[in-house]
mmCIF file of C-alpha atoms and ligand atoms in Angstrom:
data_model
loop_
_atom_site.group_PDB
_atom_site.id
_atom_site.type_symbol
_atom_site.label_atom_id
_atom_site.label_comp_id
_atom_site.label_asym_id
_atom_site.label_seq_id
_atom_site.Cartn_x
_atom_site.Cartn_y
_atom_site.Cartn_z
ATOM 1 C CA UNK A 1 5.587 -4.840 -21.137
ATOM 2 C CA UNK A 2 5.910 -3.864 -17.892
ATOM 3 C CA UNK A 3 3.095 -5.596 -15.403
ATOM 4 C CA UNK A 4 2.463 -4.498 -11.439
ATOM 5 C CA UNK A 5 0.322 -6.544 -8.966
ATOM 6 C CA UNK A 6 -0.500 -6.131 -5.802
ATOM 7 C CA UNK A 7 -0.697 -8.503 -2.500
ATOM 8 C CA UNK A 8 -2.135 -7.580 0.841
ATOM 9 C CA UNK A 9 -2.213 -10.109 3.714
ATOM 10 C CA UNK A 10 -2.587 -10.263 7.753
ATOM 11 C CA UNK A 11 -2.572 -12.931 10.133
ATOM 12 C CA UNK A 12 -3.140 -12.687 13.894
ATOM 13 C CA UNK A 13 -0.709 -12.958 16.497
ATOM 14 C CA UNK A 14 -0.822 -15.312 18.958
ATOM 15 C CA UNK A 15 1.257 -17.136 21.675
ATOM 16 C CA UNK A 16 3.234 -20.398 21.216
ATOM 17 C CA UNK A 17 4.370 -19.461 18.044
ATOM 18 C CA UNK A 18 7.625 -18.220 15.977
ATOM 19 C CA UNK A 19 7.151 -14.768 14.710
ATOM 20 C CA UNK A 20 8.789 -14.885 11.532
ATOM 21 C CA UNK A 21 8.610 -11.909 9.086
ATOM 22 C CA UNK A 22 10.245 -11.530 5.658
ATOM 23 C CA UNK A 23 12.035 -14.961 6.088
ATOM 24 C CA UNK A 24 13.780 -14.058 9.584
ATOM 25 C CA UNK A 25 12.882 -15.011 12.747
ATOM 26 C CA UNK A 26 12.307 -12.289 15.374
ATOM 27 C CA UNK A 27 12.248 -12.985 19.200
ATOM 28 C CA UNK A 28 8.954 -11.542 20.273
ATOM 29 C CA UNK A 29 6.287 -12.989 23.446
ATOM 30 C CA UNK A 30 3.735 -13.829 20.563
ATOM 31 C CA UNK A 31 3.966 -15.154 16.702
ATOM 32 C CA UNK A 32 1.695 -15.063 13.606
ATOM 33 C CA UNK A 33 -0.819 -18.174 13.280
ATOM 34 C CA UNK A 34 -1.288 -19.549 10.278
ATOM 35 C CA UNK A 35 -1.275 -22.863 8.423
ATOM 36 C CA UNK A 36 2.195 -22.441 7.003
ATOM 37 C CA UNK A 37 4.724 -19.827 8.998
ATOM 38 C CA UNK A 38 2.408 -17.648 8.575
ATOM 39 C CA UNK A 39 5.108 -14.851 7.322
ATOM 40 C CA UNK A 40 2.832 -12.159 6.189
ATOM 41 C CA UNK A 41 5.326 -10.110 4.820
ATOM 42 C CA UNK A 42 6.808 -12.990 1.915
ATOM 43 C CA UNK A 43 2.422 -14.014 1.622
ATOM 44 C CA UNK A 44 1.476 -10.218 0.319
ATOM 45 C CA UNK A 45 4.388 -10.113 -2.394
ATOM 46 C CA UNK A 46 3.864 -13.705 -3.479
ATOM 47 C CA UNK A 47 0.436 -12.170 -4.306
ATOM 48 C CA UNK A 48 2.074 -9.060 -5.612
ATOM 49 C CA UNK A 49 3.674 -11.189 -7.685
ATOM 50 C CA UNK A 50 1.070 -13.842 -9.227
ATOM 51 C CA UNK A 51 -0.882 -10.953 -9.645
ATOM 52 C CA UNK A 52 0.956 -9.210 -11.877
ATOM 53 C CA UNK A 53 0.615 -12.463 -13.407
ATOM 54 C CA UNK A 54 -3.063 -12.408 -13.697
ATOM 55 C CA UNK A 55 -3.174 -15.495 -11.420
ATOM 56 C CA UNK A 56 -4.692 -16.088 -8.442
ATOM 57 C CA UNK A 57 -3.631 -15.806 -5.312
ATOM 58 C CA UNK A 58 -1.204 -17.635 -2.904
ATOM 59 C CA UNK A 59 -4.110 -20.070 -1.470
ATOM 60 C CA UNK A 60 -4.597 -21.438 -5.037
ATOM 61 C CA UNK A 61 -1.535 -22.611 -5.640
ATOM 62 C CA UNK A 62 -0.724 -23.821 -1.574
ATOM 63 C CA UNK A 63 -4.038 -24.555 -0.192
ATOM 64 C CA UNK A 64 -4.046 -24.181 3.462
ATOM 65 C CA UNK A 65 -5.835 -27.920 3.627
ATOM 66 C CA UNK A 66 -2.536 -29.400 2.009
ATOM 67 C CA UNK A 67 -0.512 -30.963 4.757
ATOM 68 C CA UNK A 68 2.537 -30.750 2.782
ATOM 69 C CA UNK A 69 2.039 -26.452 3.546
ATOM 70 C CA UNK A 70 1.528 -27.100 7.507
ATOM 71 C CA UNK A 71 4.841 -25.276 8.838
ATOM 72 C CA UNK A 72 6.213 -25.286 5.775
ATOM 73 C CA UNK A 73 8.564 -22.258 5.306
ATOM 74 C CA UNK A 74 7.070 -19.392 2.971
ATOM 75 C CA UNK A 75 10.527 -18.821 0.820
ATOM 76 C CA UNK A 76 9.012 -21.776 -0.918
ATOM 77 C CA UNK A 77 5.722 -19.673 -2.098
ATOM 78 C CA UNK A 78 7.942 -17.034 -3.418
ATOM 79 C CA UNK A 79 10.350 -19.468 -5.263
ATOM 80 C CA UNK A 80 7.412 -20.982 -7.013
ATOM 81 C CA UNK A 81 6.001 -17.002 -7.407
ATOM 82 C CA UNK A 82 9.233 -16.592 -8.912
ATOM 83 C CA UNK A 83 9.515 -19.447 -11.504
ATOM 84 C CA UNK A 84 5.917 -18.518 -12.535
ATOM 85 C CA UNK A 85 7.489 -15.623 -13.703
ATOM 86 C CA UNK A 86 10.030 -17.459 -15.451
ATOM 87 C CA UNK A 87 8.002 -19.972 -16.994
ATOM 88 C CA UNK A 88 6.668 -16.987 -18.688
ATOM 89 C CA UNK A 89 9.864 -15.598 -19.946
ATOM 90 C CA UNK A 90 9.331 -12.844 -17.769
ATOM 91 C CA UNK A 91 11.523 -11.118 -15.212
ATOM 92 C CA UNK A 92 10.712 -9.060 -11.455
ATOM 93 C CA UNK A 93 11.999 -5.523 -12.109
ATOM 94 C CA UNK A 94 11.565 -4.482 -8.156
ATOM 95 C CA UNK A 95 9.291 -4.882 -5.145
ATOM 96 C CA UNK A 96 8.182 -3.191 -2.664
ATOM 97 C CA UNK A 97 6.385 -3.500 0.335
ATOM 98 C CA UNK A 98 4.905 -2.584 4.166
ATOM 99 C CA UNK A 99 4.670 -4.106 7.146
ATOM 100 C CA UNK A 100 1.970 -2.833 9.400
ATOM 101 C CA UNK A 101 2.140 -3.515 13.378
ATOM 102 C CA UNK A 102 2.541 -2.049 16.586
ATOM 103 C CA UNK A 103 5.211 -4.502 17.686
ATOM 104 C CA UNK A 104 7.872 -5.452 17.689
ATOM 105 C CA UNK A 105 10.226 -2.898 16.322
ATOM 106 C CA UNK A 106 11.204 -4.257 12.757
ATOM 107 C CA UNK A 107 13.750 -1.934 11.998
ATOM 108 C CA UNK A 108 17.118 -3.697 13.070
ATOM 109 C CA UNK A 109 15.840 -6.226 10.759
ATOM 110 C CA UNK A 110 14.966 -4.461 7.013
ATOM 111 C CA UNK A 111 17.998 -5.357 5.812
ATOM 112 C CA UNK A 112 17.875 -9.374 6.717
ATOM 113 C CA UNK A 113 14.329 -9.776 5.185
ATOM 114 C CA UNK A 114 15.286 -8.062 2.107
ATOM 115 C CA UNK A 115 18.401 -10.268 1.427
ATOM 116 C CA UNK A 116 16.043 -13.337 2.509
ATOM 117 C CA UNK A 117 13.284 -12.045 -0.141
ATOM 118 C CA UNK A 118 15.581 -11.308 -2.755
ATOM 119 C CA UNK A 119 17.097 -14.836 -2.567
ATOM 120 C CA UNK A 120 14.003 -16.576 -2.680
ATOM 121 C CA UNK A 121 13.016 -14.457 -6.065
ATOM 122 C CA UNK A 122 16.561 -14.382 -7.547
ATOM 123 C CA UNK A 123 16.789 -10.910 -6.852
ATOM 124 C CA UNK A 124 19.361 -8.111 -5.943
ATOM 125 C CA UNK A 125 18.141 -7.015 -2.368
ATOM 126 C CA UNK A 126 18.438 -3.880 -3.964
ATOM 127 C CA UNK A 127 15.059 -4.192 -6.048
ATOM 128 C CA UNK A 128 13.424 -5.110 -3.281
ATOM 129 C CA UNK A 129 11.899 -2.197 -0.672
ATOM 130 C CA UNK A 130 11.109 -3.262 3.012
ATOM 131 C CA UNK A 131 9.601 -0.641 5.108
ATOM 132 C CA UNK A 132 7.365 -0.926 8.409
ATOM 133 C CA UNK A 133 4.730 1.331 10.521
ATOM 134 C CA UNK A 134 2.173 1.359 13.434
ATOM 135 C CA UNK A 135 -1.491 1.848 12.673
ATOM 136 C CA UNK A 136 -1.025 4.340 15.370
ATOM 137 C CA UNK A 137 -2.463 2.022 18.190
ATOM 138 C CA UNK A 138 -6.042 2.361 16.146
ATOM 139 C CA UNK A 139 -7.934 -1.084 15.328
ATOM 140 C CA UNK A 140 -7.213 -4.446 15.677
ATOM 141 C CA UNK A 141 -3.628 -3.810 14.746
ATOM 142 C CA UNK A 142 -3.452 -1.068 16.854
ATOM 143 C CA UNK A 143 -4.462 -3.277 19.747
ATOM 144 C CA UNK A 144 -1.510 -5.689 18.577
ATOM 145 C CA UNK A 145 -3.654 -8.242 17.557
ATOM 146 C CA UNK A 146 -2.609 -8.574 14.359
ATOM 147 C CA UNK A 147 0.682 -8.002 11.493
ATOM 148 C CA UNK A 148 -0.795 -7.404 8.396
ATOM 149 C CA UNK A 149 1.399 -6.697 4.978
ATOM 150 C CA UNK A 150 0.869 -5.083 1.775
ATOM 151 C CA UNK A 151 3.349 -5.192 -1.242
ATOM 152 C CA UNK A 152 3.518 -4.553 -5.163
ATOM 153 C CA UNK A 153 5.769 -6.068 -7.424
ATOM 154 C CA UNK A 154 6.378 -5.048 -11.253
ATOM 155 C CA UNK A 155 7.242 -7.553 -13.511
ATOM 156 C CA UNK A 156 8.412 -7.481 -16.751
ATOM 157 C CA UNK A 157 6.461 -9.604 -19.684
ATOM 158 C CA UNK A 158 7.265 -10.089 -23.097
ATOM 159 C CA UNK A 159 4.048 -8.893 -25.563
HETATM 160 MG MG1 MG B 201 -1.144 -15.498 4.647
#
């Protein structure tokens, strides 16, 4: 049986810290905040994922109060996304997902988060869709105060 689930996530952007999105690091004046790397991007498809679990999401599994999270790299929230699906006998058929910000330009780097995501879920980058936009300089993202992310992932189940 084929399952899909959906993730959306933002955090705000702020100065003094490491923009990292889909699992590469991208020189930029301001990064996301957040208790973990805040990586939006690998955040919405973890929830894509457990979702199409019927689980909850990301927070219930890494609590942003656990000080084992603080920093802590979010490939490790998709590896554990992914062995939830294994634990199941189950298997990700594809991904896909958006980025949604005004800056910087994530184009020249597509192709590096979708080999880091498709490691992290034992994946061929090929299943997995990257693609970004502006929100058109309208609300809080347009103002660049923001990255939010939103991503689906289909999973295969066994009845
Ligand atoms: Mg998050």
């Amino acid at each position: 049986m084929t399952h899909v689930g959906i993730g959306y996530d933002v955090h705000q952007l702020v100065e003094g810290r490491k923009l990292i999105l889909g699992g590469v690091e991208i020189a930029h004046t301001k990064g996301l905040d957040g208790h973990s790397d805040a990586d939006v991007l690998m955040h919405a498809i973890c929830d894509a994922v457990l979702g199409a679990l019927g689980e909850r999401d990301i927070g219930t599994f890494f609590p942003n109060t656990d000080p084992r999270w603080h920093n802590a790299p979010s490939k490790i929230f998709l590896q554990e996304a992914a062995r939830q699906v294994s634990f199941r006998g189950g298997k990700i058929i594809n991904i896909d997902a958006t980025l949604i910000g005004e800056e910087p330009k994530i184009k020249p780097h597509i192709d590096g988060m979708k080999f880091q995501i498709a490691e992290a879920l034992g994946l061929n980058p090929s299943r997995v869709g990257v693609k970004a936009t502006t929100n058109e300089r309208m609300g809080f993202i347009g103002r660049g105060e923001g990255i939010a992310a939103m991503a689906v992932a289909s999973v295969d189940l066994p009845e």
